[in-house]
Amino acid sequence: MTDLDEMKNVIVATVRDEELASSACYEIDGYAKLWPFVLMVNDWDVWNRGKSALRPEVLCWLEESGVSYDLHLFLSGGGLFGFKTRHEAAQFTLKWSRKGPAMPVCAISAPDQSWNPHPIKSTFEPPYLGAA
């Protein structure tokens, strides 16, 4: 999951200022020493419009999941996520990198219903309560 050279190449290719690119590469090296699994999440579906903060759905998912993580923001937008375990990094990747299936985020005590794809017996129909 952590390919530091690839991350550095992306930084050098996207940042025009040589000094900023060098600084960002140095930050990646330092960050990788603190966190065993590092993900660069610049173009993922986790950022607000300005890529300066995480969307509330992402924060809610992280809190509900209870994963150990850290976020490092770049000045140019985007950033790095560090995780303690491979499993936590894989969960985050599946959920937010647009590679996994779309799932509801931060479900708030939804009623316990099983999904039924039948057009007449859909989940929107009230449950059968038995004989009247």
GROMACS .gro file of N, CA, C and O in nm:
model
  528
    1MET      N    1   0.081  -0.119   0.000
    1MET     CA    2   0.000   0.000   0.000
    1MET      C    3   0.085   0.125   0.000
    1MET      O    4   0.047   0.224  -0.058
    2THR      N    5   0.196   0.121   0.066
    2THR     CA    6   0.279   0.240   0.077
    2THR      C    7   0.391   0.233  -0.026
    2THR      O    8   0.488   0.162  -0.007
    3ASP      N    9   0.377   0.303  -0.135
    3ASP     CA   10   0.481   0.312  -0.236
    3ASP      C   11   0.531   0.455  -0.237
    3ASP      O   12   0.476   0.542  -0.304
    4LEU      N   13   0.634   0.480  -0.157
    4LEU     CA   14   0.683   0.617  -0.137
    4LEU      C   15   0.737   0.680  -0.265
    4LEU      O   16   0.715   0.798  -0.289
    5ASP      N   17   0.807   0.600  -0.346
    5ASP     CA   18   0.862   0.656  -0.469
    5ASP      C   19   0.752   0.702  -0.564
    5ASP      O   20   0.764   0.807  -0.628
    6GLU      N   21   0.644   0.624  -0.573
    6GLU     CA   22   0.533   0.664  -0.659
    6GLU      C   23   0.468   0.793  -0.608
    6GLU      O   24   0.435   0.882  -0.685
    7MET      N   25   0.452   0.804  -0.475
    7MET     CA   26   0.396   0.925  -0.417
    7MET      C   27   0.483   1.046  -0.448
    7MET      O   28   0.433   1.153  -0.484
    8LYS      N   29   0.612   1.028  -0.433
    8LYS     CA   30   0.705   1.139  -0.460
    8LYS      C   31   0.700   1.179  -0.607
    8LYS      O   32   0.705   1.299  -0.639
    9ASN      N   33   0.691   1.082  -0.697
    9ASN     CA   34   0.683   1.114  -0.840
    9ASN      C   35   0.556   1.193  -0.871
    9ASN      O   36   0.559   1.285  -0.953
   10VAL      N   37   0.445   1.158  -0.808
   10VAL     CA   38   0.321   1.232  -0.829
   10VAL      C   39   0.337   1.375  -0.778
   10VAL      O   40   0.296   1.471  -0.845
   11ILE      N   41   0.399   1.391  -0.664
   11ILE     CA   42   0.420   1.526  -0.608
   11ILE      C   43   0.507   1.609  -0.701
   11ILE      O   44   0.474   1.724  -0.734
   12VAL      N   45   0.617   1.554  -0.745
   12VAL     CA   46   0.710   1.629  -0.831
   12VAL      C   47   0.641   1.665  -0.963
   12VAL      O   48   0.661   1.774  -1.015
   13ALA      N   49   0.556   1.576  -1.015
   13ALA     CA   50   0.488   1.602  -1.142
   13ALA      C   51   0.378   1.706  -1.129
   13ALA      O   52   0.349   1.778  -1.225
   14THR      N   53   0.315   1.717  -1.012
   14THR     CA   54   0.200   1.807  -0.999
   14THR      C   55   0.234   1.942  -0.938
   14THR      O   56   0.165   2.040  -0.964
   15VAL      N   57   0.338   1.949  -0.856
   15VAL     CA   58   0.374   2.076  -0.792
   15VAL      C   59   0.477   2.147  -0.878
   15VAL      O   60   0.583   2.092  -0.909
   16ARG      N   61   0.447   2.268  -0.915
   16ARG     CA   62   0.535   2.343  -1.005
   16ARG      C   63   0.659   2.396  -0.936
   16ARG      O   64   0.766   2.401  -0.995
   17ASP      N   65   0.643   2.439  -0.813
   17ASP     CA   66   0.756   2.497  -0.740
   17ASP      C   67   0.847   2.386  -0.690
   17ASP      O   68   0.804   2.296  -0.618
   18GLU      N   69   0.973   2.391  -0.726
   18GLU     CA   70   1.070   2.287  -0.691
   18GLU      C   71   1.091   2.278  -0.540
   18GLU      O   72   1.102   2.168  -0.485
   19GLU      N   73   1.090   2.391  -0.474
   19GLU     CA   74   1.109   2.392  -0.330
   19GLU      C   75   0.990   2.329  -0.256
   19GLU      O   76   1.007   2.253  -0.160
   20LEU      N   77   0.869   2.359  -0.300
   20LEU     CA   78   0.749   2.298  -0.241
   20LEU      C   79   0.747   2.147  -0.265
   20LEU      O   80   0.709   2.070  -0.177
   21ALA      N   81   0.786   2.106  -0.384
   21ALA     CA   82   0.789   1.963  -0.416
   21ALA      C   83   0.890   1.891  -0.328
   21ALA      O   84   0.862   1.782  -0.275
   22SER      N   85   1.005   1.951  -0.309
   22SER     CA   86   1.108   1.891  -0.224
   22SER      C   87   1.060   1.882  -0.079
   22SER      O   88   1.080   1.780  -0.011
   23SER      N   89   0.994   1.986  -0.032
   23SER     CA   90   0.940   1.987   0.103
   23SER      C   91   0.834   1.879   0.121
   23SER      O   92   0.830   1.809   0.223
   24ALA      N   93   0.745   1.864   0.022
   24ALA     CA   94   0.640   1.763   0.029
   24ALA      C   95   0.699   1.622   0.029
   24ALA      O   96   0.652   1.534   0.102
   25CYS      N   97   0.803   1.599  -0.049
   25CYS     CA   98   0.869   1.468  -0.050
   25CYS      C   99   0.934   1.439   0.085
   25CYS      O  100   0.930   1.325   0.134
   26TYR      N  101   0.991   1.540   0.146
   26TYR     CA  102   1.049   1.524   0.279
   26TYR      C  103   0.940   1.491   0.381
   26TYR      O  104   0.959   1.407   0.470
   27GLU      N  105   0.824   1.555   0.369
   27GLU     CA  106   0.711   1.527   0.458
   27GLU      C  107   0.664   1.383   0.443
   27GLU      O  108   0.630   1.317   0.541
   28ILE      N  109   0.662   1.333   0.319
   28ILE     CA  110   0.621   1.194   0.295
   28ILE      C  111   0.715   1.098   0.365
   28ILE      O  112   0.672   1.002   0.429
   29ASP      N  113   0.846   1.122   0.356
   29ASP     CA  114   0.943   1.035   0.424
   29ASP      C  115   0.923   1.034   0.574
   29ASP      O  116   0.924   0.929   0.638
   30GLY      N  117   0.904   1.151   0.632
   30GLY     CA  118   0.883   1.161   0.777
   30GLY      C  119   0.753   1.096   0.820
   30GLY      O  120   0.745   1.029   0.923
   31TYR      N  121   0.650   1.114   0.742
   31TYR     CA  122   0.518   1.059   0.774
   31TYR      C  123   0.521   0.906   0.768
   31TYR      O  124   0.459   0.839   0.850
   32ALA      N  125   0.593   0.853   0.671
   32ALA     CA  126   0.602   0.707   0.656
   32ALA      C  127   0.676   0.642   0.772
   32ALA      O  128   0.654   0.524   0.802
   33LYS      N  129   0.760   0.717   0.841
   33LYS     CA  130   0.829   0.663   0.959
   33LYS      C  131   0.735   0.652   1.079
   33LYS      O  132   0.752   0.567   1.165
   34LEU      N  133   0.634   0.738   1.084
   34LEU     CA  134   0.538   0.737   1.195
   34LEU      C  135   0.424   0.638   1.176
   34LEU      O  136   0.374   0.581   1.272
   35TRP      N  137   0.380   0.620   1.053
   35TRP     CA  138   0.264   0.537   1.022
   35TRP      C  139   0.305   0.427   0.926
   35TRP      O  140   0.357   0.454   0.818
   36PRO      N  141   0.279   0.301   0.961
   36PRO     CA  142   0.322   0.190   0.876
   36PRO      C  143   0.253   0.183   0.739
   36PRO      O  144   0.311   0.137   0.643
   37PHE      N  145   0.128   0.231   0.730
   37PHE     CA  146   0.055   0.224   0.604
   37PHE      C  147   0.006   0.364   0.568
   37PHE      O  148  -0.078   0.422   0.637
   38VAL      N  149   0.062   0.418   0.459
   38VAL     CA  150   0.034   0.555   0.419
   38VAL      C  151  -0.035   0.552   0.282
   38VAL      O  152   0.009   0.483   0.191
   39LEU      N  153  -0.142   0.630   0.269
   39LEU     CA  154  -0.215   0.642   0.144
   39LEU      C  155  -0.217   0.788   0.101
   39LEU      O  156  -0.245   0.876   0.182
   40MET      N  157  -0.186   0.814  -0.026
   40MET     CA  158  -0.201   0.948  -0.081
   40MET      C  159  -0.342   0.957  -0.136
   40MET      O  160  -0.383   0.878  -0.219
   41VAL      N  161  -0.419   1.053  -0.087
   41VAL     CA  162  -0.561   1.062  -0.121
   41VAL      C  163  -0.595   1.196  -0.186
   41VAL      O  164  -0.691   1.261  -0.148
   42ASN      N  165  -0.520   1.234  -0.285
   42ASN     CA  166  -0.544   1.363  -0.349
   42ASN      C  167  -0.670   1.366  -0.434
   42ASN      O  168  -0.745   1.463  -0.430
   43ASP      N  169  -0.696   1.263  -0.511
   43ASP     CA  170  -0.811   1.266  -0.603
   43ASP      C  171  -0.924   1.174  -0.557
   43ASP      O  172  -1.010   1.137  -0.635
   44TRP      N  173  -0.926   1.138  -0.431
   44TRP     CA  174  -1.032   1.052  -0.378
   44TRP      C  175  -1.154   1.135  -0.342
   44TRP      O  176  -1.148   1.257  -0.332
   45ASP      N  177  -1.263   1.066  -0.316
   45ASP     CA  178  -1.389   1.132  -0.286
   45ASP      C  179  -1.402   1.159  -0.136
   45ASP      O  180  -1.501   1.123  -0.074
   46VAL      N  181  -1.302   1.220  -0.076
   46VAL     CA  182  -1.303   1.247   0.068
   46VAL      C  183  -1.297   1.396   0.100
   46VAL      O  184  -1.319   1.434   0.214
   47TRP      N  185  -1.268   1.479   0.002
   47TRP     CA  186  -1.241   1.620   0.026
   47TRP      C  187  -1.362   1.708  -0.001
   47TRP      O  188  -1.446   1.676  -0.084
   48ASN      N  189  -1.363   1.823   0.066
   48ASN     CA  190  -1.461   1.925   0.031
   48ASN      C  191  -1.420   1.988  -0.102
   48ASN      O  192  -1.321   1.947  -0.162
   49ARG      N  193  -1.492   2.087  -0.147
   49ARG     CA  194  -1.464   2.144  -0.280
   49ARG      C  195  -1.323   2.201  -0.294
   49ARG      O  196  -1.262   2.190  -0.398
   50GLY      N  197  -1.272   2.264  -0.192
   50GLY     CA  198  -1.140   2.325  -0.200
   50GLY      C  199  -1.026   2.232  -0.164
   50GLY      O  200  -0.911   2.274  -0.162
   51LYS      N  201  -1.055   2.107  -0.136
   51LYS     CA  202  -0.957   2.008  -0.093
   51LYS      C  203  -0.878   2.055   0.028
   51LYS      O  204  -0.760   2.027   0.043
   52SER      N  205  -0.944   2.130   0.117
   52SER     CA  206  -0.877   2.181   0.235
   52SER      C  207  -0.922   2.110   0.362
   52SER      O  208  -0.861   2.128   0.468
   53ALA      N  209  -1.030   2.032   0.354
   53ALA     CA  210  -1.082   1.961   0.471
   53ALA      C  211  -1.158   1.837   0.424
   53ALA      O  212  -1.200   1.828   0.309
   54LEU      N  213  -1.175   1.746   0.517
   54LEU     CA  214  -1.251   1.624   0.486
   54LEU      C  215  -1.400   1.652   0.486
   54LEU      O  216  -1.448   1.738   0.559
   55ARG      N  217  -1.473   1.577   0.405
   55ARG     CA  218  -1.618   1.585   0.407
   55ARG      C  219  -1.669   1.529   0.539
   55ARG      O  220  -1.609   1.439   0.597
   56PRO      N  221  -1.782   1.579   0.589
   56PRO     CA  222  -1.837   1.529   0.716
   56PRO      C  223  -1.867   1.379   0.714
   56PRO      O  224  -1.851   1.311   0.815
   57GLU      N  225  -1.906   1.325   0.598
   57GLU     CA  226  -1.934   1.183   0.588
   57GLU      C  227  -1.810   1.099   0.617
   57GLU      O  228  -1.819   0.992   0.677
   58VAL      N  229  -1.697   1.146   0.571
   58VAL     CA  230  -1.572   1.073   0.591
   58VAL      C  231  -1.534   1.074   0.740
   58VAL      O  232  -1.497   0.971   0.796
   59LEU      N  233  -1.545   1.191   0.801
   59LEU     CA  234  -1.515   1.201   0.944
   59LEU      C  235  -1.607   1.111   1.026
   59LEU      O  236  -1.562   1.042   1.119
   60CYS      N  237  -1.734   1.110   0.991
   60CYS     CA  238  -1.831   1.027   1.062
   60CYS      C  239  -1.795   0.879   1.046
   60CYS      O  240  -1.797   0.803   1.143
   61TRP      N  241  -1.760   0.838   0.924
   61TRP     CA  242  -1.723   0.698   0.900
   61TRP      C  243  -1.598   0.660   0.979
   61TRP      O  244  -1.592   0.552   1.038
   62LEU      N  245  -1.500   0.747   0.983
   62LEU     CA  246  -1.377   0.719   1.058
   62LEU      C  247  -1.406   0.704   1.207
   62LEU      O  248  -1.353   0.614   1.272
   63GLU      N  249  -1.490   0.791   1.261
   63GLU     CA  250  -1.524   0.783   1.402
   63GLU      C  251  -1.603   0.656   1.434
   63GLU      O  252  -1.576   0.590   1.534
   64GLU      N  253  -1.699   0.623   1.349
   64GLU     CA  254  -1.779   0.503   1.372
   64GLU      C  255  -1.698   0.375   1.356
   64GLU      O  256  -1.725   0.276   1.422
   65SER      N  257  -1.601   0.376   1.267
   65SER     CA  258  -1.519   0.257   1.242
   65SER      C  259  -1.418   0.235   1.354
   65SER      O  260  -1.373   0.122   1.375
   66GLY      N  261  -1.378   0.340   1.422
   66GLY     CA  262  -1.282   0.328   1.530
   66GLY      C  263  -1.140   0.297   1.485
   66GLY      O  264  -1.063   0.237   1.560
   67VAL      N  265  -1.104   0.335   1.363
   67VAL     CA  266  -0.970   0.306   1.312
   67VAL      C  267  -0.870   0.406   1.369
   67VAL      O  268  -0.903   0.519   1.403
   68SER      N  269  -0.744   0.362   1.380
   68SER     CA  270  -0.635   0.450   1.420
   68SER      C  271  -0.579   0.514   1.294
   68SER      O  272  -0.527   0.444   1.207
   69TYR      N  273  -0.590   0.644   1.283
   69TYR     CA  274  -0.545   0.712   1.161
   69TYR      C  275  -0.489   0.849   1.195
   69TYR      O  276  -0.508   0.902   1.305
   70ASP      N  277  -0.422   0.907   1.098
   70ASP     CA  278  -0.377   1.044   1.106
   70ASP      C  279  -0.385   1.103   0.966
   70ASP      O  280  -0.365   1.032   0.867
   71LEU      N  281  -0.414   1.230   0.957
   71LEU     CA  282  -0.427   1.298   0.830
   71LEU      C  283  -0.323   1.409   0.823
   71LEU      O  284  -0.306   1.486   0.918
   72HIS      N  285  -0.253   1.414   0.711
   72HIS     CA  286  -0.157   1.521   0.687
   72HIS      C  287  -0.201   1.595   0.561
   72HIS      O  288  -0.209   1.536   0.454
   73LEU      N  289  -0.233   1.723   0.574
   73LEU     CA  290  -0.278   1.803   0.460
   73LEU      C  291  -0.160   1.871   0.392
   73LEU      O  292  -0.071   1.923   0.459
   74PHE      N  293  -0.161   1.871   0.260
   74PHE     CA  294  -0.063   1.947   0.183
   74PHE      C  295  -0.113   2.089   0.163
   74PHE      O  296  -0.235   2.112   0.160
   75LEU      N  297  -0.023   2.183   0.149
   75LEU     CA  298  -0.062   2.322   0.127
   75LEU      C  299  -0.137   2.339  -0.005
   75LEU      O  300  -0.225   2.424  -0.017
   76SER      N  301  -0.102   2.259  -0.103
   76SER     CA  302  -0.163   2.271  -0.236
   76SER      C  303  -0.297   2.199  -0.244
   76SER      O  304  -0.362   2.200  -0.348
   77GLY      N  305  -0.340   2.134  -0.136
   77GLY     CA  306  -0.464   2.058  -0.136
   77GLY      C  307  -0.436   1.909  -0.140
   77GLY      O  308  -0.335   1.865  -0.191
   78GLY      N  309  -0.526   1.831  -0.085
   78GLY     CA  310  -0.505   1.687  -0.078
   78GLY      C  311  -0.419   1.654   0.042
   78GLY      O  312  -0.393   1.737   0.128
   79GLY      N  313  -0.375   1.528   0.050
   79GLY     CA  314  -0.292   1.492   0.161
   79GLY      C  315  -0.267   1.343   0.174
   79GLY      O  316  -0.289   1.266   0.081
   80LEU      N  317  -0.220   1.306   0.292
   80LEU     CA  318  -0.183   1.169   0.324
   80LEU      C  319  -0.266   1.119   0.442
   80LEU      O  320  -0.292   1.194   0.536
   81PHE      N  321  -0.304   0.993   0.437
   81PHE     CA  322  -0.366   0.926   0.550
   81PHE      C  323  -0.269   0.820   0.597
   81PHE      O  324  -0.216   0.743   0.518
   82GLY      N  325  -0.246   0.816   0.727
   82GLY     CA  326  -0.164   0.711   0.786
   82GLY      C  327  -0.250   0.620   0.871
   82GLY      O  328  -0.338   0.667   0.945
   83PHE      N  329  -0.227   0.489   0.860
   83PHE     CA  330  -0.302   0.390   0.936
   83PHE      C  331  -0.206   0.297   1.008
   83PHE      O  332  -0.096   0.272   0.961
   84LYS      N  333  -0.250   0.244   1.121
   84LYS     CA  334  -0.169   0.152   1.200
   84LYS      C  335  -0.165   0.012   1.141
   84LYS      O  336  -0.064  -0.056   1.150
   85THR      N  337  -0.276  -0.033   1.082
   85THR     CA  338  -0.281  -0.171   1.031
   85THR      C  339  -0.318  -0.173   0.883
   85THR      O  340  -0.382  -0.081   0.832
   86ARG      N  341  -0.280  -0.280   0.818
   86ARG     CA  342  -0.313  -0.300   0.677
   86ARG      C  343  -0.465  -0.311   0.659
   86ARG      O  344  -0.521  -0.262   0.563
   87HIS      N  345  -0.530  -0.376   0.753
   87HIS     CA  346  -0.675  -0.395   0.745
   87HIS      C  347  -0.748  -0.260   0.746
   87HIS      O  348  -0.841  -0.239   0.667
   88GLU      N  349  -0.708  -0.170   0.833
   88GLU     CA  350  -0.771  -0.038   0.840
   88GLU      C  351  -0.748   0.040   0.711
   88GLU      O  352  -0.839   0.105   0.660
   89ALA      N  353  -0.627   0.032   0.657
   89ALA     CA  354  -0.596   0.102   0.532
   89ALA      C  355  -0.677   0.043   0.416
   89ALA      O  356  -0.727   0.116   0.331
   90ALA      N  357  -0.694  -0.089   0.415
   90ALA     CA  358  -0.771  -0.154   0.309
   90ALA      C  359  -0.919  -0.117   0.318
   90ALA      O  360  -0.983  -0.093   0.216
   91GLN      N  361  -0.973  -0.112   0.440
   91GLN     CA  362  -1.112  -0.071   0.459
   91GLN      C  363  -1.135   0.070   0.406
   91GLN      O  364  -1.232   0.098   0.336
   92PHE      N  365  -1.045   0.160   0.441
   92PHE     CA  366  -1.056   0.299   0.397
   92PHE      C  367  -1.046   0.308   0.244
   92PHE      O  368  -1.121   0.380   0.180
   93THR      N  369  -0.954   0.232   0.186
   93THR     CA  370  -0.937   0.232   0.041
   93THR      C  371  -1.063   0.183  -0.029
   93THR      O  372  -1.110   0.245  -0.125
   94LEU      N  373  -1.119   0.074   0.019
   94LEU     CA  374  -1.240   0.021  -0.043
   94LEU      C  375  -1.357   0.118  -0.033
   94LEU      O  376  -1.436   0.131  -0.125
   95LYS      N  377  -1.365   0.185   0.079
   95LYS     CA  378  -1.478   0.275   0.102
   95LYS      C  379  -1.468   0.404   0.022
   95LYS      O  380  -1.566   0.452  -0.034
   96TRP      N  381  -1.350   0.464   0.016
   96TRP     CA  382  -1.340   0.601  -0.033
   96TRP      C  383  -1.261   0.621  -0.161
   96TRP      O  384  -1.256   0.731  -0.213
   97SER      N  385  -1.200   0.519  -0.217
   97SER     CA  386  -1.120   0.539  -0.338
   97SER      C  387  -1.200   0.520  -0.466
   97SER      O  388  -1.144   0.518  -0.574
   98ARG      N  389  -1.330   0.501  -0.453
   98ARG     CA  390  -1.420   0.478  -0.566
   98ARG      C  391  -1.395   0.343  -0.633
   98ARG      O  392  -1.438   0.319  -0.742
   99LYS      N  393  -1.320   0.254  -0.568
   99LYS     CA  394  -1.296   0.121  -0.622
   99LYS      C  395  -1.396   0.022  -0.568
   99LYS      O  396  -1.419  -0.082  -0.626
  100GLY      N  397  -1.454   0.052  -0.453
  100GLY     CA  398  -1.547  -0.041  -0.389
  100GLY      C  399  -1.691  -0.004  -0.419
  100GLY      O  400  -1.721   0.097  -0.483
  101PRO      N  401  -1.784  -0.087  -0.373
  101PRO     CA  402  -1.925  -0.058  -0.395
  101PRO      C  403  -1.971   0.061  -0.312
  101PRO      O  404  -1.919   0.086  -0.205
  102ALA      N  405  -2.067   0.134  -0.364
  102ALA     CA  406  -2.122   0.247  -0.290
  102ALA      C  407  -2.204   0.194  -0.173
  102ALA      O  408  -2.288   0.109  -0.190
  103MET      N  409  -2.176   0.246  -0.056
  103MET     CA  410  -2.247   0.202   0.062
  103MET      C  411  -2.300   0.324   0.135
  103MET      O  412  -2.242   0.432   0.125
  104PRO      N  413  -2.410   0.309   0.211
  104PRO     CA  414  -2.459   0.424   0.287
  104PRO      C  415  -2.358   0.465   0.393
  104PRO      O  416  -2.288   0.381   0.448
  105VAL      N  417  -2.354   0.594   0.418
  105VAL     CA  418  -2.256   0.647   0.511
  105VAL      C  419  -2.327   0.691   0.638
  105VAL      O  420  -2.430   0.757   0.632
  106CYS      N  421  -2.274   0.656   0.751
  106CYS     CA  422  -2.322   0.702   0.881
  106CYS      C  423  -2.472   0.678   0.896
  106CYS      O  424  -2.549   0.771   0.918
  107ALA      N  425  -2.514   0.555   0.880
  107ALA     CA  426  -2.655   0.522   0.895
  107ALA      C  427  -2.700   0.552   1.038
  107ALA      O  428  -2.635   0.514   1.133
  108ILE      N  429  -2.810   0.624   1.052
  108ILE     CA  430  -2.858   0.664   1.183
  108ILE      C  431  -2.977   0.577   1.218
  108ILE      O  432  -3.088   0.601   1.173
  109SER      N  433  -2.954   0.476   1.296
  109SER     CA  434  -3.055   0.382   1.346
  109SER      C  435  -3.167   0.355   1.245
  109SER      O  436  -3.282   0.385   1.270
  110ALA      N  437  -3.129   0.302   1.129
  110ALA     CA  438  -3.228   0.266   1.028
  110ALA      C  439  -3.304   0.144   1.075
  110ALA      O  440  -3.250   0.059   1.146
  111PRO      N  441  -3.432   0.134   1.039
  111PRO     CA  442  -3.509   0.017   1.081
  111PRO      C  443  -3.450  -0.110   1.021
  111PRO      O  444  -3.396  -0.108   0.912
  112ASP      N  445  -3.462  -0.219   1.093
  112ASP     CA  446  -3.406  -0.346   1.050
  112ASP      C  447  -3.495  -0.407   0.943
  112ASP      O  448  -3.600  -0.463   0.973
  113GLN      N  449  -3.456  -0.390   0.817
  113GLN     CA  450  -3.530  -0.447   0.705
  113GLN      C  451  -3.431  -0.517   0.614
  113GLN      O  452  -3.320  -0.470   0.594
  114SER      N  453  -3.474  -0.627   0.558
  114SER     CA  454  -3.391  -0.692   0.459
  114SER      C  455  -3.433  -0.640   0.322
  114SER      O  456  -3.551  -0.618   0.296
  115TRP      N  457  -3.336  -0.621   0.235
  115TRP     CA  458  -3.364  -0.566   0.103
  115TRP      C  459  -3.424  -0.673   0.016
  115TRP      O  460  -3.377  -0.787   0.012
  116ASN      N  461  -3.528  -0.637  -0.058
  116ASN     CA  462  -3.594  -0.730  -0.148
  116ASN      C  463  -3.604  -0.662  -0.284
  116ASN      O  464  -3.672  -0.561  -0.298
  117PRO      N  465  -3.540  -0.717  -0.387
  117PRO     CA  466  -3.539  -0.650  -0.518
  117PRO      C  467  -3.668  -0.665  -0.597
  117PRO      O  468  -3.682  -0.608  -0.702
  118HIS      N  469  -3.763  -0.740  -0.548
  118HIS     CA  470  -3.888  -0.760  -0.620
  118HIS      C  471  -3.961  -0.626  -0.631
  118HIS      O  472  -3.976  -0.554  -0.533
  119PRO      N  473  -4.011  -0.591  -0.753
  119PRO     CA  474  -4.071  -0.458  -0.770
  119PRO      C  475  -4.199  -0.436  -0.689
  119PRO      O  476  -4.230  -0.323  -0.654
  120ILE      N  477  -4.270  -0.541  -0.657
  120ILE     CA  478  -4.393  -0.524  -0.580
  120ILE      C  479  -4.362  -0.531  -0.431
  120ILE      O  480  -4.418  -0.458  -0.351
  121LYS      N  481  -4.273  -0.617  -0.393
  121LYS     CA  482  -4.238  -0.635  -0.252
  121LYS      C  483  -4.108  -0.561  -0.223
  121LYS      O  484  -4.008  -0.620  -0.184
  122SER      N  485  -4.105  -0.432  -0.242
  122SER     CA  486  -3.984  -0.355  -0.220
  122SER      C  487  -3.967  -0.322  -0.072
  122SER      O  488  -4.057  -0.343   0.008
  123THR      N  489  -3.851  -0.269  -0.037
  123THR     CA  490  -3.826  -0.231   0.102
  123THR      C  491  -3.908  -0.110   0.143
  123THR      O  492  -3.914  -0.077   0.260
  124PHE      N  493  -3.971  -0.042   0.048
  124PHE     CA  494  -4.052   0.074   0.081
  124PHE      C  495  -4.191   0.035   0.127
  124PHE      O  496  -4.264   0.115   0.182
  125GLU      N  497  -4.228  -0.089   0.101
  125GLU     CA  498  -4.358  -0.137   0.145
  125GLU      C  499  -4.353  -0.164   0.295
  125GLU      O  500  -4.255  -0.216   0.346
  126PRO      N  501  -4.456  -0.126   0.369
  126PRO     CA  502  -4.455  -0.154   0.514
  126PRO      C  503  -4.449  -0.304   0.540
  126PRO      O  504  -4.503  -0.382   0.463
  127PRO      N  505  -4.381  -0.345   0.646
  127PRO     CA  506  -4.368  -0.488   0.674
  127PRO      C  507  -4.504  -0.550   0.706
  127PRO      O  508  -4.594  -0.485   0.760
  128TYR      N  509  -4.516  -0.678   0.672
  128TYR     CA  510  -4.639  -0.752   0.698
  128TYR      C  511  -4.647  -0.779   0.848
  128TYR      O  512  -4.555  -0.833   0.907
  129LEU      N  513  -4.756  -0.741   0.912
  129LEU     CA  514  -4.769  -0.755   1.056
  129LEU      C  515  -4.849  -0.877   1.099
  129LEU      O  516  -4.876  -0.895   1.215
  130GLY      N  517  -4.886  -0.960   1.005
  130GLY     CA  518  -4.959  -1.080   1.039
  130GLY      C  519  -5.108  -1.063   1.013
  130GLY      O  520  -5.155  -0.961   0.964
  131ALA      N  521  -5.185  -1.164   1.049
  131ALA     CA  522  -5.330  -1.161   1.026
  131ALA      C  523  -5.396  -1.059   1.117
  131ALA      O  524  -5.362  -1.045   1.233
  132ALA      N  525  -5.492  -0.988   1.060
  132ALA     CA  526  -5.560  -0.883   1.137
  132ALA      C  527  -5.675  -0.937   1.219
  132ALA      O  528  -5.733  -1.034   1.200
   0.00000   0.00000   0.00000
